[in-house]
Short mmCIF file of C-alpha atoms in Angstrom, two decimals:
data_model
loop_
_atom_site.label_atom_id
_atom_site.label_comp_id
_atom_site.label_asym_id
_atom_site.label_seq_id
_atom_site.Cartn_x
_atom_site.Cartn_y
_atom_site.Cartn_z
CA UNK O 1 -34.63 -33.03 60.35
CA UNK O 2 -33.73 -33.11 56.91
CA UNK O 3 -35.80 -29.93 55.75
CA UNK O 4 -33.85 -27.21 57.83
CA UNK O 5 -30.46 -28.06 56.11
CA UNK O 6 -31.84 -27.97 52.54
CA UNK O 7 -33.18 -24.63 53.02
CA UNK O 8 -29.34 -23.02 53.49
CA UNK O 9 -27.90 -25.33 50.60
CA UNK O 10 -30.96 -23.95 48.27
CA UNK O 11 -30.37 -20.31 49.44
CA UNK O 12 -26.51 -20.88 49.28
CA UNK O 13 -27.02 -22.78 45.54
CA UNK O 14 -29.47 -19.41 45.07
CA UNK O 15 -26.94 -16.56 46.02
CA UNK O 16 -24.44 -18.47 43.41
CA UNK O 17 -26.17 -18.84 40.46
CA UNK O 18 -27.17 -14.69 41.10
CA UNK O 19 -23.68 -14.23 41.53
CA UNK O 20 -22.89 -15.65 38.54
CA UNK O 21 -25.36 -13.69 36.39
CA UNK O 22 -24.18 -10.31 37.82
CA UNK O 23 -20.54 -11.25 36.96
CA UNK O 24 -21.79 -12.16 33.35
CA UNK O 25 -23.81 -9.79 32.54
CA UNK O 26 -21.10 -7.32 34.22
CA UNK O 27 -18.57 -8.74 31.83
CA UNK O 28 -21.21 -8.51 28.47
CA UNK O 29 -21.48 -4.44 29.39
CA UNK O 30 -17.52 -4.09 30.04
CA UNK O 31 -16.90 -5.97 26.73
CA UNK O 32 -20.09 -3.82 25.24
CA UNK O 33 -18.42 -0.43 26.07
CA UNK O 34 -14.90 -1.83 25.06
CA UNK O 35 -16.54 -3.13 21.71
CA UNK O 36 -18.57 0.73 21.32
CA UNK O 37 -15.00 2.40 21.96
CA UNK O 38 -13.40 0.49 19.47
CA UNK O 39 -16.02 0.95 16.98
CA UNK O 40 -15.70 5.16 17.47
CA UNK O 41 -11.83 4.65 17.77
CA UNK O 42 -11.99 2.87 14.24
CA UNK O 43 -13.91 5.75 12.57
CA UNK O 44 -11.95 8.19 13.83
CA UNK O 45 -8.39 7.06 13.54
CA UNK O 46 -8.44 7.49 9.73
CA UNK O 47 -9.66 11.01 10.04
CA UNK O 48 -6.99 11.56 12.54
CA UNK O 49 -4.40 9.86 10.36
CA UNK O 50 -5.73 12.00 7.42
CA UNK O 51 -5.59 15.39 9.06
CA UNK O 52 -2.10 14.41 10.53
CA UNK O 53 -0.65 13.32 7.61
CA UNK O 54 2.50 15.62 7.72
CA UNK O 55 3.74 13.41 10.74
CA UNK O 56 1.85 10.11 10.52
CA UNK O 57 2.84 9.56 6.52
CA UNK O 58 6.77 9.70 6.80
CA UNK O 59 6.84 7.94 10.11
CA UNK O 60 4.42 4.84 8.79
CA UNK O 61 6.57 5.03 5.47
CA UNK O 62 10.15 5.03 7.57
CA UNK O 63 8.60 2.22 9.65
CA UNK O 64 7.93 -0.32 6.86
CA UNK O 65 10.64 0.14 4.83
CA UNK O 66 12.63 -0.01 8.29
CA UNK O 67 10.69 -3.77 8.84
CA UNK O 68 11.99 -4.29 5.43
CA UNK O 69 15.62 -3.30 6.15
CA UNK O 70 15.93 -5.80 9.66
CA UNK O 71 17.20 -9.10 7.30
CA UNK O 72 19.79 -6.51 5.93
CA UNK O 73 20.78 -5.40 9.16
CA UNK O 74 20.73 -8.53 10.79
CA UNK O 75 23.24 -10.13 7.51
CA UNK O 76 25.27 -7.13 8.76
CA UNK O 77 25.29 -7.69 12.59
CA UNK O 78 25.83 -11.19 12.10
CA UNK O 79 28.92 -10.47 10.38
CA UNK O 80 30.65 -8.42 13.77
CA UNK O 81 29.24 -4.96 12.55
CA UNK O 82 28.03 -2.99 15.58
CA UNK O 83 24.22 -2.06 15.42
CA UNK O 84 24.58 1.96 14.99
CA UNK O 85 27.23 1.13 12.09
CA UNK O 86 24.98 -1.70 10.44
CA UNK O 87 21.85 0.75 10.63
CA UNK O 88 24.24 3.29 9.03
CA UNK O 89 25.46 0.82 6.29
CA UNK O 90 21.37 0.06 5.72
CA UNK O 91 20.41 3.60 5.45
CA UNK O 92 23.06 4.43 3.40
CA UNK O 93 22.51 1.52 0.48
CA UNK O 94 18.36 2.81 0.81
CA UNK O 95 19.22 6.18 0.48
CA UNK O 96 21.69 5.34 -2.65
CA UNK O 97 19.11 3.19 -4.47
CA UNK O 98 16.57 5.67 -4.12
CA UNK O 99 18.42 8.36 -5.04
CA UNK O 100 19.28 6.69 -7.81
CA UNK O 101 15.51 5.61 -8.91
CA UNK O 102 14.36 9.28 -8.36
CA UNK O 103 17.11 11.01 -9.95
CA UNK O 104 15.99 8.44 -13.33
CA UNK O 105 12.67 9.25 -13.07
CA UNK O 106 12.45 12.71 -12.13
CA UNK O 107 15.30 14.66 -14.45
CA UNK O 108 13.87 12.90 -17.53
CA UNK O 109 10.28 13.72 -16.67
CA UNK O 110 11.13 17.33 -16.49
CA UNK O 111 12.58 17.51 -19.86
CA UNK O 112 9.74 15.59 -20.83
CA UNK O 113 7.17 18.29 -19.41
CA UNK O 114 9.29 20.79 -20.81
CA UNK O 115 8.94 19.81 -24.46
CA UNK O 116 5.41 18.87 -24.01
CA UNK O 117 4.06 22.07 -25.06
CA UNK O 118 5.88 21.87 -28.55
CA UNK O 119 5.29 18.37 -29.14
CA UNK O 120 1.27 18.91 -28.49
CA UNK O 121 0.87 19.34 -32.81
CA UNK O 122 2.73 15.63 -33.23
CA UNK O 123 -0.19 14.42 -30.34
CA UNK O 124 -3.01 16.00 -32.47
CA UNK O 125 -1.68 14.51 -35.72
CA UNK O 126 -1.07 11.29 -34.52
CA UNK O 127 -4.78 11.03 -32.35
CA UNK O 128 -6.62 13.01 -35.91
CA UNK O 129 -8.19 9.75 -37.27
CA UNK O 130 -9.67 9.27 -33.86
CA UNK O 131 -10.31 12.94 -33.34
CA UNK O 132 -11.99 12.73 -36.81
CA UNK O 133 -13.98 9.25 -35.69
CA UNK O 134 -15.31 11.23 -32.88
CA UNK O 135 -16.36 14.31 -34.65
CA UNK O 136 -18.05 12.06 -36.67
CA UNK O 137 -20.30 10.39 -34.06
CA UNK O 138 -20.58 13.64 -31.92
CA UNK O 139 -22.68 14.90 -35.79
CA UNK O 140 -24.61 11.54 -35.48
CA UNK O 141 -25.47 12.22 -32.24
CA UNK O 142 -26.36 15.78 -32.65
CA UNK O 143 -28.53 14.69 -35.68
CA UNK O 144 -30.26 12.55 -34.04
CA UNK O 145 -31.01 14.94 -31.04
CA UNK O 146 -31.91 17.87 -33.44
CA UNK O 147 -34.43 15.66 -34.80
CA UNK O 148 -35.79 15.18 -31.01
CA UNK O 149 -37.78 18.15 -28.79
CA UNK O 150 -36.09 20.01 -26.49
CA UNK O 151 -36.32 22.87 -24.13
CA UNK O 152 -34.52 26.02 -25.26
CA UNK O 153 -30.86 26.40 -23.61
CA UNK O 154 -29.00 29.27 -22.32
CA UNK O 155 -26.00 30.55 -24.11
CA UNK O 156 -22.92 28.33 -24.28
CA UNK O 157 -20.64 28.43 -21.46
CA UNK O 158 -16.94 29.49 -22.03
CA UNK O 159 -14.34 27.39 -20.53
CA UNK O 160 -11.50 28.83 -19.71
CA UNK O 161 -8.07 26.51 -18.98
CA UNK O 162 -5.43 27.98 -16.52
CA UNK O 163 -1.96 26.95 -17.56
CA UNK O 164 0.07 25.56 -14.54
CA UNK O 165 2.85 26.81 -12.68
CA UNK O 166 6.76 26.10 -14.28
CA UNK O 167 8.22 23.23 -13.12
CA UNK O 168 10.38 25.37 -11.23
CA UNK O 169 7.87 26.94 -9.44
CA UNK O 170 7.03 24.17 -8.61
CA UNK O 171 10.14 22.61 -6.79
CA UNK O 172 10.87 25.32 -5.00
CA UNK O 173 7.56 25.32 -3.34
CA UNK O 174 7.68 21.84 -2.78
CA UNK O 175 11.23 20.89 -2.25
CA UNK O 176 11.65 22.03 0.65
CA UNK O 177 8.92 20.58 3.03
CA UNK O 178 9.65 17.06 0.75
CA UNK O 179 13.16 17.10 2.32
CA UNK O 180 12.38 18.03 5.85
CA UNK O 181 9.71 14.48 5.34
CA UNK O 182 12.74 12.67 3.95
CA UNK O 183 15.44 13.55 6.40
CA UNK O 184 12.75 12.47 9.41
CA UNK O 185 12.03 9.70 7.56
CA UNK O 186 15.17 8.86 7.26
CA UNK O 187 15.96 9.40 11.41
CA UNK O 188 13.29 7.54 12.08
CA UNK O 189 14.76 4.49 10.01
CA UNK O 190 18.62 4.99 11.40
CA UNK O 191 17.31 5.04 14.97
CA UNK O 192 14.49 2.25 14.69
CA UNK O 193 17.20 0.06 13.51
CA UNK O 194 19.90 0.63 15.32
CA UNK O 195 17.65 -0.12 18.36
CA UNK O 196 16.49 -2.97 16.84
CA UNK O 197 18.20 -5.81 18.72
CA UNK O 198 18.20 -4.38 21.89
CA UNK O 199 14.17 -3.17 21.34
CA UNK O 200 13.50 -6.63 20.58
CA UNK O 201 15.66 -8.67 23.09
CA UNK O 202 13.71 -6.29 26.21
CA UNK O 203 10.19 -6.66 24.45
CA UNK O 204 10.27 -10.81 24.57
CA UNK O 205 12.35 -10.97 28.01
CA UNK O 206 9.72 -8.02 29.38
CA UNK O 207 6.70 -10.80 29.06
CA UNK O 208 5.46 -12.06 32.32
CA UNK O 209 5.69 -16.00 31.23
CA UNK O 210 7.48 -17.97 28.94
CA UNK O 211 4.34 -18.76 26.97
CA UNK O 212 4.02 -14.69 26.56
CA UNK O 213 7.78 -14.47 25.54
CA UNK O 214 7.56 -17.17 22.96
CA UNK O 215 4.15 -15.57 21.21
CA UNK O 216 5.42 -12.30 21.39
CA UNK O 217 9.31 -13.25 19.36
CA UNK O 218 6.66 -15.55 17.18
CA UNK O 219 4.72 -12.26 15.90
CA UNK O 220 7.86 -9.76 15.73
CA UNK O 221 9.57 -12.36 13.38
CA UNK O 222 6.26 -13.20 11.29
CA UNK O 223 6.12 -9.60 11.01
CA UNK O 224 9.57 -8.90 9.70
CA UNK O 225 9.53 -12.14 7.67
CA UNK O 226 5.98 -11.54 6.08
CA UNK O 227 7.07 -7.71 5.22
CA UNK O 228 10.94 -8.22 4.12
CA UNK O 229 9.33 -10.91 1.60
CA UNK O 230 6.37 -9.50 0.02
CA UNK O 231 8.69 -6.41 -0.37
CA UNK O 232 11.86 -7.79 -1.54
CA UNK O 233 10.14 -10.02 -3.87
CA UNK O 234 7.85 -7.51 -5.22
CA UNK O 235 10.67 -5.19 -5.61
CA UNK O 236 12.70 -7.84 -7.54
CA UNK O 237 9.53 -8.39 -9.92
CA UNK O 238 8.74 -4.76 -10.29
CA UNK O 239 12.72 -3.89 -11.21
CA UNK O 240 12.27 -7.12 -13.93
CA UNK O 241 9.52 -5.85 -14.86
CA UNK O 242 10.70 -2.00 -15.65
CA UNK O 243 14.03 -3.32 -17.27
CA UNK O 244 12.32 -5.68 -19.89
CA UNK O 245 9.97 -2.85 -20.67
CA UNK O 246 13.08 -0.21 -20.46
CA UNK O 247 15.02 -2.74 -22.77
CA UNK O 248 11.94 -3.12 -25.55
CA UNK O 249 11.27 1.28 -25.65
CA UNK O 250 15.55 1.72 -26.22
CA UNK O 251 14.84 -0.63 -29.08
CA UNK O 252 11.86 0.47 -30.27
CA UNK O 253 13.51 4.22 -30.36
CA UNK O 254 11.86 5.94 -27.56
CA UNK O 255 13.16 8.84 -25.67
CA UNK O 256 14.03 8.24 -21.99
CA UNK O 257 13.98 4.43 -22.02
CA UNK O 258 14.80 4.18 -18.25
CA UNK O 259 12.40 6.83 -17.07
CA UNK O 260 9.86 4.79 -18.26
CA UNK O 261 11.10 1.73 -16.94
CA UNK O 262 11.27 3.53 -13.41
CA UNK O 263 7.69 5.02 -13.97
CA UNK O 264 6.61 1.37 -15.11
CA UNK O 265 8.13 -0.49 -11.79
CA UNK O 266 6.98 2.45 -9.12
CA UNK O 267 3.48 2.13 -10.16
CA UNK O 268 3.37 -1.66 -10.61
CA UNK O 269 3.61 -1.39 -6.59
CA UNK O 270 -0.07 -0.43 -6.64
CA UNK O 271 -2.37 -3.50 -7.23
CA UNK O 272 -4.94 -2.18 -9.72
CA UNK O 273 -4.72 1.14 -10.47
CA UNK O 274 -0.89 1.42 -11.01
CA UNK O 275 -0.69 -0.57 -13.97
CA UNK O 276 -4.05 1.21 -15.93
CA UNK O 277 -1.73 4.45 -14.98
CA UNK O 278 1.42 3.10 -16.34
CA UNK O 279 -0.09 2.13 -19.30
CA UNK O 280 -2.39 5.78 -20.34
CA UNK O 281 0.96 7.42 -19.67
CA UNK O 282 3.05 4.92 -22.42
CA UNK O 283 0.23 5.82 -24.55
CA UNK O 284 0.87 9.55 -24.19
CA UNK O 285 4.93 8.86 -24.22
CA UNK O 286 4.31 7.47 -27.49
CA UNK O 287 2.56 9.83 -28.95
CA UNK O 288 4.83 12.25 -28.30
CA UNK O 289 7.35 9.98 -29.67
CA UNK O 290 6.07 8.70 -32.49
CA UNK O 291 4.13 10.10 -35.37
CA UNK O 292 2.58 6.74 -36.18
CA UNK O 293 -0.78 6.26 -34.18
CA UNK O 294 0.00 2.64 -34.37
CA UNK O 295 3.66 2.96 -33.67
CA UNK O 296 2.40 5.39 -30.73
CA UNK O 297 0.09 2.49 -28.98
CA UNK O 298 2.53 -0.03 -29.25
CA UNK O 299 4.41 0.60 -25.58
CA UNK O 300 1.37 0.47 -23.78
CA UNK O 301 0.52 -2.64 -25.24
CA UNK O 302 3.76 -4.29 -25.00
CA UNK O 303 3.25 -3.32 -21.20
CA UNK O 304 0.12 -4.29 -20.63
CA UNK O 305 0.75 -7.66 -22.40
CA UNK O 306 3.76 -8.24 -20.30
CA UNK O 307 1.48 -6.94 -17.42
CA UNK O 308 -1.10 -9.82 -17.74
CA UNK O 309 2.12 -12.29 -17.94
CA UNK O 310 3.61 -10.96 -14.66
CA UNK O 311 0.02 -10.64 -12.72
CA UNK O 312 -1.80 -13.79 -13.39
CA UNK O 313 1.65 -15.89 -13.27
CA UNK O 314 4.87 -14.91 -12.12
CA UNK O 315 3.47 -13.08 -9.03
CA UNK O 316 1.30 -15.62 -7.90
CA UNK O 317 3.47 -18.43 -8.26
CA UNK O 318 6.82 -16.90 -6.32
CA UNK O 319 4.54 -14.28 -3.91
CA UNK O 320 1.45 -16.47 -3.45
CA UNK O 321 3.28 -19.50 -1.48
CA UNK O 322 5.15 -17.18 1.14
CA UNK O 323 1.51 -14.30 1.22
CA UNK O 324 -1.69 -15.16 1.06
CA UNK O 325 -3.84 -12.07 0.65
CA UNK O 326 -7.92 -11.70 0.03
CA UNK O 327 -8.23 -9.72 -3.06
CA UNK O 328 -11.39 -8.29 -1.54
CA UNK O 329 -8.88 -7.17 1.59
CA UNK O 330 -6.38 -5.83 -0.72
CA UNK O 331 -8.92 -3.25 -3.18
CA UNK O 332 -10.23 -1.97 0.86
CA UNK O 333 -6.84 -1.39 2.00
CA UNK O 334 -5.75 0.15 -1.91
CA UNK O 335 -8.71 2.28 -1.26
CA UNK O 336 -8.50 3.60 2.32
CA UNK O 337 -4.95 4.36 2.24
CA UNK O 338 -5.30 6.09 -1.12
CA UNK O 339 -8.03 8.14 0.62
CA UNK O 340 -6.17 8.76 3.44
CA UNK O 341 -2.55 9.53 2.26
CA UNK O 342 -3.22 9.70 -1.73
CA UNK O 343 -0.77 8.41 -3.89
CA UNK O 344 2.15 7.34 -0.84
CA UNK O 345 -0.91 5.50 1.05
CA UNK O 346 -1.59 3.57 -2.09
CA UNK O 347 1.88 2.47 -1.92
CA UNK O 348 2.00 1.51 1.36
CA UNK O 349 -1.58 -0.10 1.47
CA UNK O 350 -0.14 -4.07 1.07
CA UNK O 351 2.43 -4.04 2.93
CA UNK O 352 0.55 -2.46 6.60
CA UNK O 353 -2.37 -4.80 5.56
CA UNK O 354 0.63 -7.81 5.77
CA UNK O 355 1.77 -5.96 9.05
CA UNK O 356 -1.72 -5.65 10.50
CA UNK O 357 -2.58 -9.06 9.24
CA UNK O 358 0.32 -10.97 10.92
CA UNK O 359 -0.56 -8.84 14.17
CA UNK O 360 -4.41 -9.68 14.28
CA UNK O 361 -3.48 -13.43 13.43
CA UNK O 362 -1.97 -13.87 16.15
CA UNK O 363 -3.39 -11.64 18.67
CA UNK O 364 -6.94 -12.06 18.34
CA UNK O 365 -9.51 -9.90 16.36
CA UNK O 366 -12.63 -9.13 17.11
CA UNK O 367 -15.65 -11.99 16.80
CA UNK O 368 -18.55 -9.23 16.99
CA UNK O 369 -20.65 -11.98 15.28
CA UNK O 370 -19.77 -13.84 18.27
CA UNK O 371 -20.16 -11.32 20.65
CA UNK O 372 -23.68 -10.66 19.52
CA UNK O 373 -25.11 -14.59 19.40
CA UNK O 374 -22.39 -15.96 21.84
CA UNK O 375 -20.27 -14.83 23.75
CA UNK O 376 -16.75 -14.88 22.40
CA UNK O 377 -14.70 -11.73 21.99
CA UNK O 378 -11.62 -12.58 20.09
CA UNK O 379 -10.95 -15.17 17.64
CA UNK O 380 -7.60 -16.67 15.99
CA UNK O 381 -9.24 -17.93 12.93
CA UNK O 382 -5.91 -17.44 10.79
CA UNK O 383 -3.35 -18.16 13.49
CA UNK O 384 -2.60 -21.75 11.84
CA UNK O 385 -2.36 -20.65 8.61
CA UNK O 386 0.20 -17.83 9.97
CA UNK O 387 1.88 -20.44 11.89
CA UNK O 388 2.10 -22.91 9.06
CA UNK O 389 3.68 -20.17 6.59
CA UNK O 390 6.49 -19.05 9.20
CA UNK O 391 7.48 -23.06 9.32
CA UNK O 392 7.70 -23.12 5.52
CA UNK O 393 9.19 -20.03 4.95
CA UNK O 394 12.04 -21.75 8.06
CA UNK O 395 12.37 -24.67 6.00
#
């Protein structure tokens, strides 16, 4: 009697555990198309971003500098300023201190390119020992290859060097488009913060459960917190950084102390390759400014020395307990942005890796490692860490 009712139990058991493999491998092949879609929508966003970068660049720019602004414009609100006037008041400071940064930079460096031409004989003097050094290894070298068979060689090759465009050519042509980009930049900030508040208050009380609300305010204030820090206390460094080195060329008798400064604290924003620029064009400032090849090398030096100081221990100390970046993450996001938006990209590369960082941290990335021997999807390796940082950075 017992034989009939096993037979539908087995058959039942049967259908389930078929069941269950349809719905798995069902899942593995949604999850497989969603993980081949991301894949092509990875490879194709920066081409995308690339070709569009007369819209994408200002609007990425306006929004992290915007991040940035939202501890300014919350000091303001917090002091009875309505949000559209406390955006206004936070535009209005940015727009001041740039203006001010460009207009020390820029007027110099066009005097500067101006005189270049007539100051190329004091470059040639002061470079002629190692013009002379070189001359006399390229007659080693050609010795040496004189002495060595060869196949015959066509006739030399003239080179011929175009002389570029004035300098005023060259504003009017660009001027222009550069202030349509700043004045939509500069829209995009006003409005973005002036929304602020209200964009945030509807994005947590939007969220289905409380759990939902409370991860969702957790990542919009990591974000803010992670970007107004890095930036504020990079820009802090950066401004030390140019003064001190402003400070030494005044005393040393340089021309355009402050443009130099400026040039120096712009391009220590980019990890790597900003400083090896700053320092090639001290070298060329002074040796336009100073017959002395010695005298000449001494700013980049004093730079690069004060460089190392600033690199390997004031940064780390103050921005390495608030970020924690891979260095191996930083050089890929210096070098895709820099391919993708050139020199603005590279500026911008640390601070969207922070944004994208703080995002994936606590959202979830990818586990394709896990997807392929497992079956996990997402993982939130650094969540703790992110989690841990936003308490101390509270405290």
């Amino acid at each position: 009697m017992d034989a009939p009712t096993s037979r539908p139990d087995h058959a039942e058991d049967e259908a389930a555990v078929l069941a269950e493999h349809i719905t798995i491998k069902r899942d593995r092949l949604l999850a497989s198309l969603t993980l081949i879609a991301g894949i092509g929508l990875v490879f194709a966003i920066p081409f995308a971003l690339r070709a569009g970068a007369e819209f994408f660049l200002p609007v990425t720019a306006a929004l992290v500098i915007a991040i940035a602004l939202v501890p300014m414009l919350e000091w303001f609100e917090r002091r009875g300023l309505p949000s559209a006037l406390s955006a206004l008041s936070c535009v209005i400071l940015f727009l001041g201190v740039m203006a001010f940064a460009l207009l020390s930079i820029v007027i110099p460096a066009i005097d500067w390119v101006a005189l270049l031409p007539e100051r190329i004989g004091r470059v040639r003097e002061a470079l002629e020992p190692i013009l002379a050094l070189v001359k006399d290894l390229e007659r080693f070298v050609d010795r040496i290859l004189n002495q060595l068979p060869s196949a015959s060689t066509g006739g030399a090759r003239t080179v011929q060097v175009e002389t570029p465009n004035s300098m005023f050519d060259l504003l009017t042509s660009s001027a222009p488009h550069a202030l349509i980009q700043l004045f939509f930049a500069l829209l995009v900030i006003y409005f973005f913060l002036s929304g602020w508040t209200a964009m945030r208050k509807q994005t947590i009380t939007s969220r289905g459960s409380f759990e939902g609300a409370l991860t969702t305010a957790r990542v919009i204030q990591q974000v803010v917190a992670a970007t107004s820090t890095y930036l504020g206390t990079i820009t802090l460094i950066n401004v030390t950084l140019g003064a001190l080195v402003a400070g030494i060329l005044w005393w040393m008798g340089m021309d355009s102390p402050l443009m130099w400064g400026g040039i120096v604290a712009v391009l220590n924003y980019i990890p790597y390759l900003g400083p090896i620029a700053a320092a090639l064009l001290l070298a060329l400032g002074g040796l336009i400014s100073f017959s002395d090849p010695w005298t000449a090398l001494l700013p980049p030096l004093i730079f690069v020395g004060m460089h190392m100081v600033e690199a390997n221990a004031i940064t780390p100390l103050v921005v390495g307990k608030r970020v924690r970046i891979n260095p191996l993450l930083i050089l890929l996001s210096l070098s895709f942005w820099a391919w993708v938006w050139g020199t603005t990209g590279a500026l911008l590369a640390i601070p969207l890796l922070i944004i994208l960082k703080t995002v994936f941290a606590a959202a979830g990335t990818p586990d394709i490692a896990g997807f392929l021997f497992e079956q996990g999807t997402l993982t939130h390796a650094g969540e703790e860490e992110e989690e841990h940082s936003a308490t101390a950075q509270g405290a």
